Amino acid sequence: MTRSISRAGAAFGAALLVVALSAAPAFACGGLIGPNGAVNLLRTTTLAGYHDGEEHYITAFQFAGGGGSFGSLTPLPGIPSKVEKGGDWTLQRLVLETEPQREALFLAADAVGAARSAEELMKVRIDALDITVLRGGPAEVGKWATDHGFRLPPDSPEVLDFYAARSPIFLAAVFDGDAAAERGEAVGDGTPVHITIPTDNPWVPLRILALGKSAAERVEADVYLLTDRAPALLPAPDGSNGLELGHSAAATESLLTDLRSDRGMDWVPSSAWLTKVRIDASAPQLGFDLAIDASGARQPSRVMAGLDLPGSVVAPNPWANVLRTLVALTFTIGGIGGILYLLIRRPPLTAA
Amino acid sequence: MAATMTAHRRPGRLALVGGLALALGLAGIAAAWADAPGSGPVTVEIPIRYSHYERNEVAIRAGVPVTFVLRNGDPIDHEWIVGEAAVHERHRSGTEPVHASSPTEVTVAAGTSAVTTVTFTKPGMYLYICHLPGHEAYGMVGTLRVTGG
């Protein structure tokens, strides 16, 4: 079972990368693309599962062949309690559950270096993948990435600001292509990563998928959600915003059983709701993230969707101001009228 | 007696007020001339944010030294390369990692400022561009108009 699904996954090329820090040796001057700077775009697949107050964010980094290193940066909603190798077939099994045809996507980088600007909260080596959990603002994370050989694209300052305003936690991953080759990994093999994050609600960063893309380019990705009940999503995947609801139904018993039998997937509950959001958007269209309310309150956060800034005040209803003004005027006029009435009706003073 | 003393004080006060007015006037004239373009050292600040020159149009006079202060507020490096079309064409396919040898080609490291002084002798329209990969296409371009001295 494991091997057959794993092979199927490789054939479908299901693995993916979360983000996009394009990188190559640090160079300046126009048009320079390093020997491993070519970007091979594959379709991305991610699972955001949520159960017992923890988000299980599972994605895979695919070996695209050649030497050098590949890098990515993923914003996280909180500090992970665990980063470990993901199950071998979870993502592929999800793909099989909803549709068999897949592609995938990846990016290149050349990372080395040791300078540390952002705080390194956790470092984990998974096969040929070096993962570092960072905490810092845009400047710190940007410096860390640059110092480690990433070439951040020109839209990265704004995108880093966008994420750091809500959470200063980022996960940087460097995939060492040379190490992967030495390990005998074949092109298309993916390294699944399972990130466990204690959080009030699951969340999936989407805007960062457009990082480094021109206005004419498109973002294609599939996001699977496995939650205790049907989630409420913001923005709603209505097809007009580049998000489309591809699947929404109670997860089948066979799916849950298969997922639970994979490495590190014993958290999968006995019943759950499976949602698939298909992303097919132009890069400028994807200016938001996917906020999810899995609590049943059906109130996904506008802040987590990136539609409001943290601490921003909801715009007051103009009619409320009109109403307040009318009430104040009523009291004022009433008060003046009352005083005038008392003055007019005051009995004349009489001598004692 | 008293009237005589009063009469003697008035010219003194008037002189004091007049002197102050004159000093203020002269200071104002001096300040006005000091700000006039082309009359002395000129400083142009160009802040950089979100991979854009926040000041993307600059006009200066030919023959006057102009000090450009480039403030990079981004967490990534940028460049400020100014010149004619041929200069930019060369940089679009260039491979220099850092620009430091020419006052018209400046690398501004992330979160820092760089200062360069240039005297443009030939009137005309020039562009200043960041030629790091993807930055020009992203809109990191400004226009420098050099008028006759």
Short mmCIF file of C-alpha atoms in Angstrom, two decimals:
data_model
loop_
_atom_site.label_atom_id
_atom_site.label_comp_id
_atom_site.label_asym_id
_atom_site.label_seq_id
_atom_site.Cartn_x
_atom_site.Cartn_y
_atom_site.Cartn_z
CA MET A 1 0.00 0.00 0.00
CA THR A 2 2.65 2.46 1.04
CA ARG A 3 4.86 1.86 -1.93
CA SER A 4 2.10 1.77 -4.47
CA ILE A 5 0.69 5.05 -3.35
CA SER A 6 4.12 6.57 -3.07
CA ARG A 7 4.92 5.63 -6.65
CA ALA A 8 1.59 6.93 -7.78
CA GLY A 9 2.32 10.17 -6.04
CA ALA A 10 5.66 10.51 -7.73
CA ALA A 11 4.04 9.79 -11.06
CA PHE A 12 1.45 12.43 -10.46
CA GLY A 13 4.17 14.74 -9.30
CA ALA A 14 2.04 15.72 -6.46
CA ALA A 15 4.49 17.19 -4.14
CA LEU A 16 4.95 20.83 -3.83
CA LEU A 17 6.43 23.76 -2.42
CA VAL A 18 4.82 26.26 -0.41
CA VAL A 19 6.46 29.33 -1.38
CA ALA A 20 8.65 31.13 -3.29
CA LEU A 21 11.83 32.56 -2.47
CA SER A 22 13.65 32.48 -5.64
CA ALA A 23 17.23 32.17 -4.99
CA ALA A 24 20.52 31.78 -6.58
CA PRO A 25 23.91 33.03 -5.65
CA ALA A 26 23.68 36.56 -4.40
CA PHE A 27 24.24 38.62 -7.47
CA ALA A 28 23.29 41.97 -8.77
CA CYS A 29 23.00 43.27 -12.28
CA GLY A 30 20.12 42.58 -14.49
CA GLY A 31 18.90 39.33 -15.80
CA LEU A 32 21.50 37.27 -14.05
CA ILE A 33 20.17 33.87 -13.26
CA GLY A 34 22.47 31.46 -11.54
CA PRO A 35 23.19 28.01 -12.87
CA ASN A 36 20.51 26.60 -10.62
CA GLY A 37 18.34 29.65 -10.65
CA ALA A 38 15.87 28.29 -13.13
CA VAL A 39 12.47 27.92 -11.62
CA ASN A 40 10.51 24.84 -12.39
CA LEU A 41 6.93 25.50 -11.65
CA LEU A 42 4.94 22.55 -10.48
CA ARG A 43 1.52 22.48 -8.99
CA THR A 44 1.50 22.65 -5.22
CA THR A 45 -0.47 20.48 -2.86
CA THR A 46 -0.90 21.14 0.82
CA LEU A 47 -2.94 19.64 3.62
CA ALA A 48 -4.05 21.77 6.52
CA GLY A 49 -5.60 19.44 9.05
CA TYR A 50 -7.02 20.68 12.32
CA HIS A 51 -7.89 18.67 15.40
CA ASP A 52 -7.63 19.19 19.15
CA GLY A 53 -6.35 22.75 18.81
CA GLU A 54 -3.48 21.91 16.50
CA GLU A 55 -2.98 22.62 12.85
CA HIS A 56 -1.18 19.87 10.95
CA TYR A 57 0.36 21.55 7.96
CA ILE A 58 1.73 19.01 5.52
CA THR A 59 3.49 19.78 2.31
CA ALA A 60 6.36 18.30 0.33
CA PHE A 61 9.53 19.53 -1.25
CA GLN A 62 10.22 17.84 -4.52
CA PHE A 63 13.64 17.02 -5.86
CA ALA A 64 13.77 18.65 -9.28
CA GLY A 65 17.14 17.27 -10.27
CA GLY A 66 20.53 18.88 -10.68
CA GLY A 67 22.83 20.24 -8.07
CA GLY A 68 22.66 23.31 -5.91
CA SER A 69 19.95 24.04 -3.45
CA PHE A 70 16.30 24.96 -3.52
CA GLY A 71 14.69 27.21 -1.03
CA SER A 72 11.35 28.32 0.19
CA LEU A 73 9.88 30.44 2.93
CA THR A 74 6.53 29.74 4.55
CA PRO A 75 4.76 32.08 6.96
CA LEU A 76 3.21 30.31 9.93
CA PRO A 77 0.42 31.41 12.28
CA GLY A 78 2.42 30.42 15.37
CA ILE A 79 5.46 28.65 16.70
CA PRO A 80 5.39 24.98 15.71
CA SER A 81 5.51 22.43 18.48
CA LYS A 82 6.96 19.91 16.09
CA VAL A 83 8.49 19.76 12.63
CA GLU A 84 9.03 16.25 11.35
CA LYS A 85 9.12 14.16 8.26
CA GLY A 86 5.64 13.81 6.89
CA GLY A 87 3.90 10.64 5.93
CA ASP A 88 4.87 8.97 2.69
CA TRP A 89 1.54 9.02 0.95
CA THR A 90 -0.77 11.45 2.71
CA LEU A 91 -0.73 14.10 -0.02
CA GLN A 92 -0.94 11.56 -2.80
CA ARG A 93 -3.81 9.80 -1.06
CA LEU A 94 -5.72 13.06 -0.84
CA VAL A 95 -5.16 13.63 -4.53
CA LEU A 96 -6.43 10.18 -5.32
CA GLU A 97 -9.49 10.84 -3.20
CA THR A 98 -10.58 13.83 -5.22
CA GLU A 99 -8.95 13.65 -8.62
CA PRO A 100 -6.12 11.66 -10.12
CA GLN A 101 -4.45 14.16 -12.49
CA ARG A 102 -1.67 16.22 -11.02
CA GLU A 103 1.26 18.40 -11.75
CA ALA A 104 3.54 20.14 -9.34
CA LEU A 105 5.79 23.11 -8.79
CA PHE A 106 9.15 24.19 -7.49
CA LEU A 107 11.69 26.84 -7.10
CA ALA A 108 15.38 27.15 -7.06
CA ALA A 109 17.89 28.67 -4.74
CA ASP A 110 21.47 28.41 -3.74
CA ALA A 111 21.85 28.70 -0.09
CA VAL A 112 24.82 28.80 2.15
CA GLY A 113 25.90 31.16 4.86
CA ALA A 114 25.68 31.46 8.57
CA ALA A 115 24.67 34.98 9.53
CA ARG A 116 21.61 35.14 11.75
CA SER A 117 19.39 38.11 11.93
CA ALA A 118 16.04 36.60 12.64
CA GLU A 119 15.88 34.44 15.74
CA GLU A 120 16.24 30.77 14.92
CA LEU A 121 13.69 28.96 17.04
CA MET A 122 14.16 25.49 15.67
CA LYS A 123 16.40 23.69 13.20
CA VAL A 124 15.51 20.32 11.78
CA ARG A 125 17.18 18.21 9.14
CA ILE A 126 14.84 15.97 7.19
CA ASP A 127 16.64 13.91 4.55
CA ALA A 128 18.18 16.49 2.22
CA LEU A 129 16.06 19.28 3.60
CA ASP A 130 17.29 21.84 6.15
CA ILE A 131 14.40 23.49 7.92
CA THR A 132 14.68 26.50 10.18
CA VAL A 133 11.86 28.11 12.09
CA LEU A 134 12.46 31.85 12.32
CA ARG A 135 11.02 34.64 14.38
CA GLY A 136 11.48 38.19 13.25
CA GLY A 137 10.16 41.18 11.39
CA PRO A 138 10.51 41.70 7.65
CA ALA A 139 14.00 43.18 7.96
CA GLU A 140 15.29 40.35 10.13
CA VAL A 141 13.78 37.58 8.06
CA GLY A 142 14.89 39.28 4.87
CA LYS A 143 18.44 39.58 6.17
CA TRP A 144 18.46 35.98 7.31
CA ALA A 145 17.28 34.82 3.93
CA THR A 146 19.78 36.98 2.07
CA ASP A 147 22.61 35.88 4.33
CA HIS A 148 21.70 32.29 3.58
CA GLY A 149 21.92 32.76 -0.15
CA PHE A 150 18.32 33.35 -1.05
CA ARG A 151 17.70 35.95 -3.71
CA LEU A 152 14.47 37.53 -2.59
CA PRO A 153 12.30 38.77 -5.44
CA PRO A 154 11.34 42.46 -5.64
CA ASP A 155 7.85 41.95 -4.23
CA SER A 156 9.24 40.27 -1.11
CA PRO A 157 9.47 43.45 1.04
CA GLU A 158 5.74 44.07 0.72
CA VAL A 159 4.87 40.41 1.14
CA LEU A 160 7.07 40.03 4.22
CA ASP A 161 5.40 43.11 5.71
CA PHE A 162 2.01 41.60 4.91
CA TYR A 163 2.79 38.45 6.88
CA ALA A 164 4.93 39.86 9.67
CA ALA A 165 2.12 42.25 10.63
CA ARG A 166 0.15 39.19 11.74
CA SER A 167 2.75 36.66 12.77
CA PRO A 168 6.53 36.95 13.03
CA ILE A 169 7.00 33.21 12.53
CA PHE A 170 8.41 31.89 9.26
CA LEU A 171 9.68 28.50 8.20
CA ALA A 172 12.65 28.53 5.87
CA ALA A 173 13.49 25.38 3.99
CA VAL A 174 16.60 24.71 1.98
CA PHE A 175 16.59 21.62 -0.15
CA ASP A 176 20.10 20.47 -0.90
CA GLY A 177 19.99 19.06 -4.38
CA ASP A 178 23.52 17.68 -4.14
CA ALA A 179 22.68 15.84 -0.95
CA ALA A 180 19.50 14.54 -2.53
CA ALA A 181 21.46 13.21 -5.47
CA GLU A 182 23.94 11.54 -3.13
CA ARG A 183 21.04 9.93 -1.32
CA GLY A 184 19.94 8.45 -4.62
CA GLU A 185 16.75 10.43 -4.80
CA ALA A 186 15.22 10.56 -8.24
CA VAL A 187 13.71 13.55 -9.93
CA GLY A 188 10.14 13.84 -8.75
CA ASP A 189 10.78 12.33 -5.34
CA GLY A 190 9.36 14.54 -2.65
CA THR A 191 10.30 15.08 0.97
CA PRO A 192 7.08 15.48 2.91
CA VAL A 193 7.18 17.77 5.90
CA HIS A 194 4.69 17.74 8.72
CA ILE A 195 4.46 20.90 10.81
CA THR A 196 2.34 20.83 13.95
CA ILE A 197 1.22 24.27 15.12
CA PRO A 198 -0.92 24.92 18.19
CA THR A 199 -3.44 27.54 17.09
CA ASP A 200 -7.04 28.58 17.58
CA ASN A 201 -7.95 27.91 13.99
CA PRO A 202 -6.19 26.55 10.95
CA TRP A 203 -4.84 28.96 8.37
CA VAL A 204 -3.24 28.61 4.97
CA PRO A 205 -0.96 31.27 3.49
CA LEU A 206 -1.93 31.86 -0.13
CA ARG A 207 -0.50 35.24 -1.07
CA ILE A 208 3.01 33.95 -0.73
CA LEU A 209 2.31 31.50 -3.53
CA ALA A 210 2.41 34.52 -5.85
CA LEU A 211 5.76 35.73 -4.55
CA GLY A 212 8.15 36.47 -7.37
CA LYS A 213 5.55 36.04 -10.07
CA SER A 214 4.80 38.65 -12.70
CA ALA A 215 1.30 40.03 -13.15
CA ALA A 216 0.80 37.79 -16.15
CA GLU A 217 1.67 34.58 -14.32
CA ARG A 218 -0.83 32.34 -12.63
CA VAL A 219 -0.82 30.47 -9.36
CA GLU A 220 -2.16 26.96 -9.38
CA ALA A 221 -2.40 24.97 -6.20
CA ASP A 222 -4.64 22.62 -4.31
CA VAL A 223 -5.32 23.03 -0.61
CA TYR A 224 -6.92 20.20 1.31
CA LEU A 225 -8.54 20.83 4.66
CA LEU A 226 -9.37 18.07 7.11
CA THR A 227 -11.41 19.43 9.99
CA ASP A 228 -13.76 18.09 12.64
CA ARG A 229 -16.71 19.77 10.96
CA ALA A 230 -17.46 21.68 7.77
CA PRO A 231 -15.30 24.82 7.95
CA ALA A 232 -16.20 28.39 7.10
CA LEU A 233 -13.69 29.95 4.71
CA LEU A 234 -12.66 33.52 3.99
CA PRO A 235 -12.46 34.49 1.21
CA ALA A 236 -15.26 32.17 0.19
CA PRO A 237 -14.13 30.00 -2.73
CA ASP A 238 -16.80 31.22 -5.12
CA GLY A 239 -14.78 31.03 -8.30
CA SER A 240 -14.65 34.80 -8.80
CA ASN A 241 -11.55 35.32 -6.69
CA GLY A 242 -9.33 32.58 -8.05
CA LEU A 243 -10.54 30.10 -5.43
CA GLU A 244 -12.92 27.34 -6.26
CA LEU A 245 -14.46 24.73 -4.02
CA GLY A 246 -13.36 21.43 -5.49
CA HIS A 247 -14.68 19.12 -2.81
CA SER A 248 -16.67 19.45 0.37
CA ALA A 249 -18.03 16.36 2.05
CA ALA A 250 -17.64 14.14 5.04
CA ALA A 251 -14.34 12.29 4.71
CA THR A 252 -14.79 8.66 3.81
CA GLU A 253 -13.88 5.99 6.30
CA SER A 254 -11.38 4.52 3.87
CA LEU A 255 -9.60 7.86 3.46
CA LEU A 256 -9.34 8.42 7.19
CA THR A 257 -8.11 4.88 7.74
CA ASP A 258 -5.46 5.25 5.05
CA LEU A 259 -4.33 8.63 6.33
CA ARG A 260 -4.19 7.42 9.91
CA SER A 261 -1.93 4.56 8.94
CA ASP A 262 0.69 6.91 7.46
CA ARG A 263 3.69 8.18 9.45
CA GLY A 264 2.80 10.79 12.05
CA MET A 265 -0.87 10.77 11.09
CA ASP A 266 -2.33 9.12 14.16
CA TRP A 267 -3.94 12.47 15.02
CA VAL A 268 -6.51 11.93 12.26
CA PRO A 269 -9.88 11.62 13.98
CA SER A 270 -12.43 8.91 13.39
CA SER A 271 -14.69 11.32 11.57
CA ALA A 272 -13.84 14.51 9.73
CA TRP A 273 -14.83 16.85 6.95
CA LEU A 274 -12.73 16.98 3.79
CA THR A 275 -12.58 20.20 1.83
CA LYS A 276 -10.57 20.86 -1.27
CA VAL A 277 -9.94 24.39 -2.46
CA ARG A 278 -8.57 24.67 -5.95
CA ILE A 279 -6.50 27.78 -6.60
CA ASP A 280 -6.23 29.08 -10.13
CA ALA A 281 -5.55 32.79 -9.89
CA SER A 282 -3.45 35.46 -11.50
CA ALA A 283 -0.60 36.54 -9.27
CA PRO A 284 -2.06 40.01 -8.53
CA GLN A 285 -5.43 38.43 -7.77
CA LEU A 286 -3.97 36.44 -4.90
CA GLY A 287 -3.63 39.26 -2.41
CA PHE A 288 -5.07 37.33 0.55
CA ASP A 289 -4.71 34.19 2.63
CA LEU A 290 -7.23 31.53 3.50
CA ALA A 291 -8.75 32.10 6.92
CA ILE A 292 -10.60 29.11 8.28
CA ASP A 293 -13.06 28.80 11.12
CA ALA A 294 -13.25 25.16 12.10
CA SER A 295 -14.96 25.84 15.42
CA GLY A 296 -18.49 25.87 14.09
CA ALA A 297 -18.92 29.59 14.80
CA ARG A 298 -18.56 30.20 11.07
CA GLN A 299 -16.66 33.45 11.58
CA PRO A 300 -13.30 33.21 9.85
CA SER A 301 -11.00 36.08 10.76
CA ARG A 302 -10.65 38.97 8.32
CA VAL A 303 -7.25 39.66 9.85
CA MET A 304 -6.01 36.14 9.18
CA ALA A 305 -7.35 36.41 5.64
CA GLY A 306 -5.19 39.50 5.25
CA LEU A 307 -8.22 41.65 4.54
CA ASP A 308 -7.77 43.75 7.70
CA LEU A 309 -4.67 44.68 9.63
CA PRO A 310 -4.34 43.49 13.22
CA GLY A 311 -5.89 46.00 15.58
CA SER A 312 -7.73 47.77 12.80
CA VAL A 313 -11.07 49.18 13.73
CA VAL A 314 -14.12 48.15 11.82
CA ALA A 315 -15.39 51.11 9.83
CA PRO A 316 -18.27 52.70 11.69
CA ASN A 317 -21.70 52.62 10.18
CA PRO A 318 -22.43 56.14 8.89
CA TRP A 319 -26.11 55.75 9.85
CA ALA A 320 -25.03 55.09 13.41
CA ASN A 321 -23.33 58.48 13.47
CA VAL A 322 -26.46 60.16 12.08
CA LEU A 323 -28.55 58.44 14.73
CA ARG A 324 -26.17 59.49 17.50
CA THR A 325 -26.28 63.09 16.25
CA LEU A 326 -30.07 63.11 16.18
CA VAL A 327 -30.27 61.75 19.70
CA ALA A 328 -27.78 64.35 20.93
CA LEU A 329 -29.70 67.14 19.19
CA THR A 330 -32.94 65.93 20.73
CA PHE A 331 -31.46 66.04 24.20
CA THR A 332 -29.90 69.44 23.59
CA ILE A 333 -33.08 71.01 22.22
CA GLY A 334 -35.10 69.37 24.95
CA GLY A 335 -32.76 70.67 27.61
CA ILE A 336 -32.81 74.24 26.28
CA GLY A 337 -36.57 74.09 25.88
CA GLY A 338 -36.94 72.86 29.44
CA ILE A 339 -34.84 75.67 30.82
CA LEU A 340 -36.78 78.26 28.81
CA TYR A 341 -40.03 76.75 29.98
CA LEU A 342 -38.94 76.96 33.60
CA LEU A 343 -37.83 80.57 33.15
CA ILE A 344 -41.12 81.57 31.54
CA ARG A 345 -43.25 79.73 34.02
CA ARG A 346 -41.22 80.84 37.04
CA PRO A 347 -43.53 82.61 39.48
CA PRO A 348 -42.64 86.27 40.04
CA LEU A 349 -40.57 87.04 43.03
CA THR A 350 -42.48 88.67 45.77
CA ALA A 351 -41.18 90.76 48.56
CA ALA A 352 -40.97 89.02 51.86
CA MET B 1 11.67 118.43 30.32
CA ALA B 2 9.78 115.25 30.18
CA ALA B 3 8.58 115.95 26.65
CA THR B 4 12.12 116.51 25.53
CA MET B 5 13.30 113.20 26.94
CA THR B 6 10.50 111.32 25.22
CA ALA B 7 11.38 112.85 21.91
CA HIS B 8 14.95 111.65 22.29
CA ARG B 9 13.91 108.02 22.94
CA ARG B 10 11.73 107.60 19.81
CA PRO B 11 14.55 107.59 17.24
CA GLY B 12 16.30 104.87 19.22
CA ARG B 13 13.28 102.59 19.26
CA LEU B 14 12.58 103.19 15.62
CA ALA B 15 16.17 102.37 14.81
CA LEU B 16 15.95 99.15 16.79
CA VAL B 17 12.74 98.06 15.05
CA GLY B 18 14.11 99.05 11.69
CA GLY B 19 17.30 97.16 12.30
CA LEU B 20 15.41 94.02 13.25
CA ALA B 21 13.22 94.30 10.17
CA LEU B 22 16.25 94.80 7.98
CA ALA B 23 18.02 91.80 9.50
CA LEU B 24 14.97 89.62 9.00
CA GLY B 25 14.59 90.80 5.44
CA LEU B 26 18.21 90.13 4.62
CA ALA B 27 18.04 86.71 6.22
CA GLY B 28 14.97 85.92 4.14
CA ILE B 29 16.65 87.04 0.95
CA ALA B 30 19.72 84.97 1.77
CA ALA B 31 17.60 81.92 2.50
CA ALA B 32 15.70 82.37 -0.75
CA TRP B 33 18.88 82.54 -2.74
CA ALA B 34 20.33 79.59 -0.91
CA ASP B 35 17.31 77.46 -1.95
CA ALA B 36 17.43 78.56 -5.54
CA PRO B 37 18.32 75.66 -7.89
CA GLY B 38 21.72 75.72 -9.38
CA SER B 39 23.14 78.23 -6.96
CA GLY B 40 25.06 75.81 -4.75
CA PRO B 41 25.17 72.27 -3.46
CA VAL B 42 21.95 70.42 -4.19
CA THR B 43 20.77 67.37 -2.28
CA VAL B 44 18.10 65.03 -3.57
CA GLU B 45 16.68 62.36 -1.30
CA ILE B 46 15.28 59.25 -2.92
CA PRO B 47 13.59 56.88 -0.46
CA ILE B 48 13.15 53.30 -1.57
CA ARG B 49 10.23 51.22 -0.31
CA TYR B 50 8.59 48.04 -1.52
CA SER B 51 11.04 47.93 -4.44
CA HIS B 52 10.04 51.30 -5.81
CA TYR B 53 11.77 54.67 -5.83
CA GLU B 54 9.31 56.74 -3.83
CA ARG B 55 10.64 59.77 -5.64
CA ASN B 56 10.60 58.73 -9.26
CA GLU B 57 10.96 62.14 -10.92
CA VAL B 58 13.85 64.47 -10.34
CA ALA B 59 14.81 67.68 -12.15
CA ILE B 60 18.25 69.25 -11.81
CA ARG B 61 20.50 71.71 -13.63
CA ALA B 62 23.44 70.71 -15.76
CA GLY B 63 26.84 71.56 -14.36
CA VAL B 64 25.70 71.60 -10.74
CA PRO B 65 26.96 68.93 -8.35
CA VAL B 66 23.99 67.01 -7.01
CA THR B 67 24.21 64.78 -3.96
CA PHE B 68 21.77 61.89 -4.08
CA VAL B 69 20.86 60.32 -0.76
CA LEU B 70 19.39 56.87 -1.41
CA ARG B 71 17.52 55.48 1.59
CA ASN B 72 16.67 51.79 1.26
CA GLY B 73 13.89 50.87 3.68
CA ASP B 74 13.52 47.39 2.24
CA PRO B 75 14.98 44.19 3.67
CA ILE B 76 16.60 43.45 0.31
CA ASP B 77 19.40 45.10 -1.64
CA HIS B 78 18.70 47.58 -4.41
CA GLU B 79 20.62 49.53 -7.02
CA TRP B 80 20.48 53.05 -8.34
CA ILE B 81 22.00 53.17 -11.78
CA VAL B 82 21.52 56.35 -13.77
CA GLY B 83 22.51 56.98 -17.35
CA GLU B 84 21.62 56.87 -20.98
CA ALA B 85 19.93 53.97 -22.70
CA ALA B 86 23.21 52.23 -23.52
CA VAL B 87 24.17 52.17 -19.86
CA HIS B 88 20.95 50.42 -18.93
CA GLU B 89 21.18 48.02 -21.81
CA ARG B 90 24.59 46.94 -20.58
CA HIS B 91 23.35 46.41 -17.04
CA ARG B 92 20.33 44.41 -18.11
CA SER B 93 22.67 41.61 -18.99
CA GLY B 94 25.48 42.45 -16.62
CA THR B 95 27.05 40.28 -13.98
CA GLU B 96 28.63 42.72 -11.56
CA PRO B 97 27.62 41.67 -8.06
CA VAL B 98 28.09 45.09 -6.50
CA HIS B 99 28.44 48.61 -7.87
CA ALA B 100 30.83 50.84 -6.02
CA SER B 101 33.30 52.26 -8.49
CA SER B 102 31.12 54.83 -10.22
CA PRO B 103 29.01 57.61 -8.68
CA THR B 104 26.26 56.85 -11.20
CA GLU B 105 26.12 53.16 -10.31
CA VAL B 106 25.35 52.56 -6.65
CA THR B 107 24.39 49.49 -4.67
CA VAL B 108 22.24 50.24 -1.63
CA ALA B 109 22.32 47.37 0.83
CA ALA B 110 19.15 46.31 2.62
CA GLY B 111 18.06 48.78 5.28
CA THR B 112 20.91 51.22 4.65
CA SER B 113 21.53 54.51 2.90
CA ALA B 114 24.04 55.39 0.24
CA VAL B 115 25.22 58.81 -0.81
CA THR B 116 26.66 59.73 -4.17
CA THR B 117 27.43 63.05 -5.80
CA VAL B 118 27.11 63.47 -9.53
CA THR B 119 27.55 66.44 -11.84
CA PHE B 120 25.59 66.05 -15.04
CA THR B 121 27.11 68.14 -17.78
CA LYS B 122 24.78 67.23 -20.63
CA PRO B 123 21.12 68.27 -20.52
CA GLY B 124 18.63 65.57 -21.33
CA MET B 125 16.37 62.88 -19.94
CA TYR B 126 17.96 60.02 -18.07
CA LEU B 127 16.52 57.03 -16.28
CA TYR B 128 17.59 55.62 -12.96
CA ILE B 129 16.86 51.94 -12.60
CA CYS B 130 17.53 49.04 -10.28
CA HIS B 131 18.91 46.27 -12.43
CA LEU B 132 18.71 43.49 -9.89
CA PRO B 133 16.78 40.62 -11.44
CA GLY B 134 13.12 41.45 -11.82
CA HIS B 135 13.32 44.86 -10.19
CA GLU B 136 13.00 46.96 -13.35
CA ALA B 137 10.02 44.95 -14.52
CA TYR B 138 8.51 45.40 -11.08
CA GLY B 139 8.62 49.17 -11.61
CA MET B 140 11.85 50.26 -9.99
CA VAL B 141 12.45 53.04 -12.46
CA GLY B 142 12.74 56.82 -12.12
CA THR B 143 13.27 59.75 -14.46
CA LEU B 144 15.99 62.37 -14.12
CA ARG B 145 15.58 65.56 -16.15
CA VAL B 146 18.75 67.61 -16.59
CA THR B 147 18.06 71.09 -17.83
CA GLY B 148 20.53 73.55 -19.37
CA GLY B 149 22.68 75.42 -16.90
#
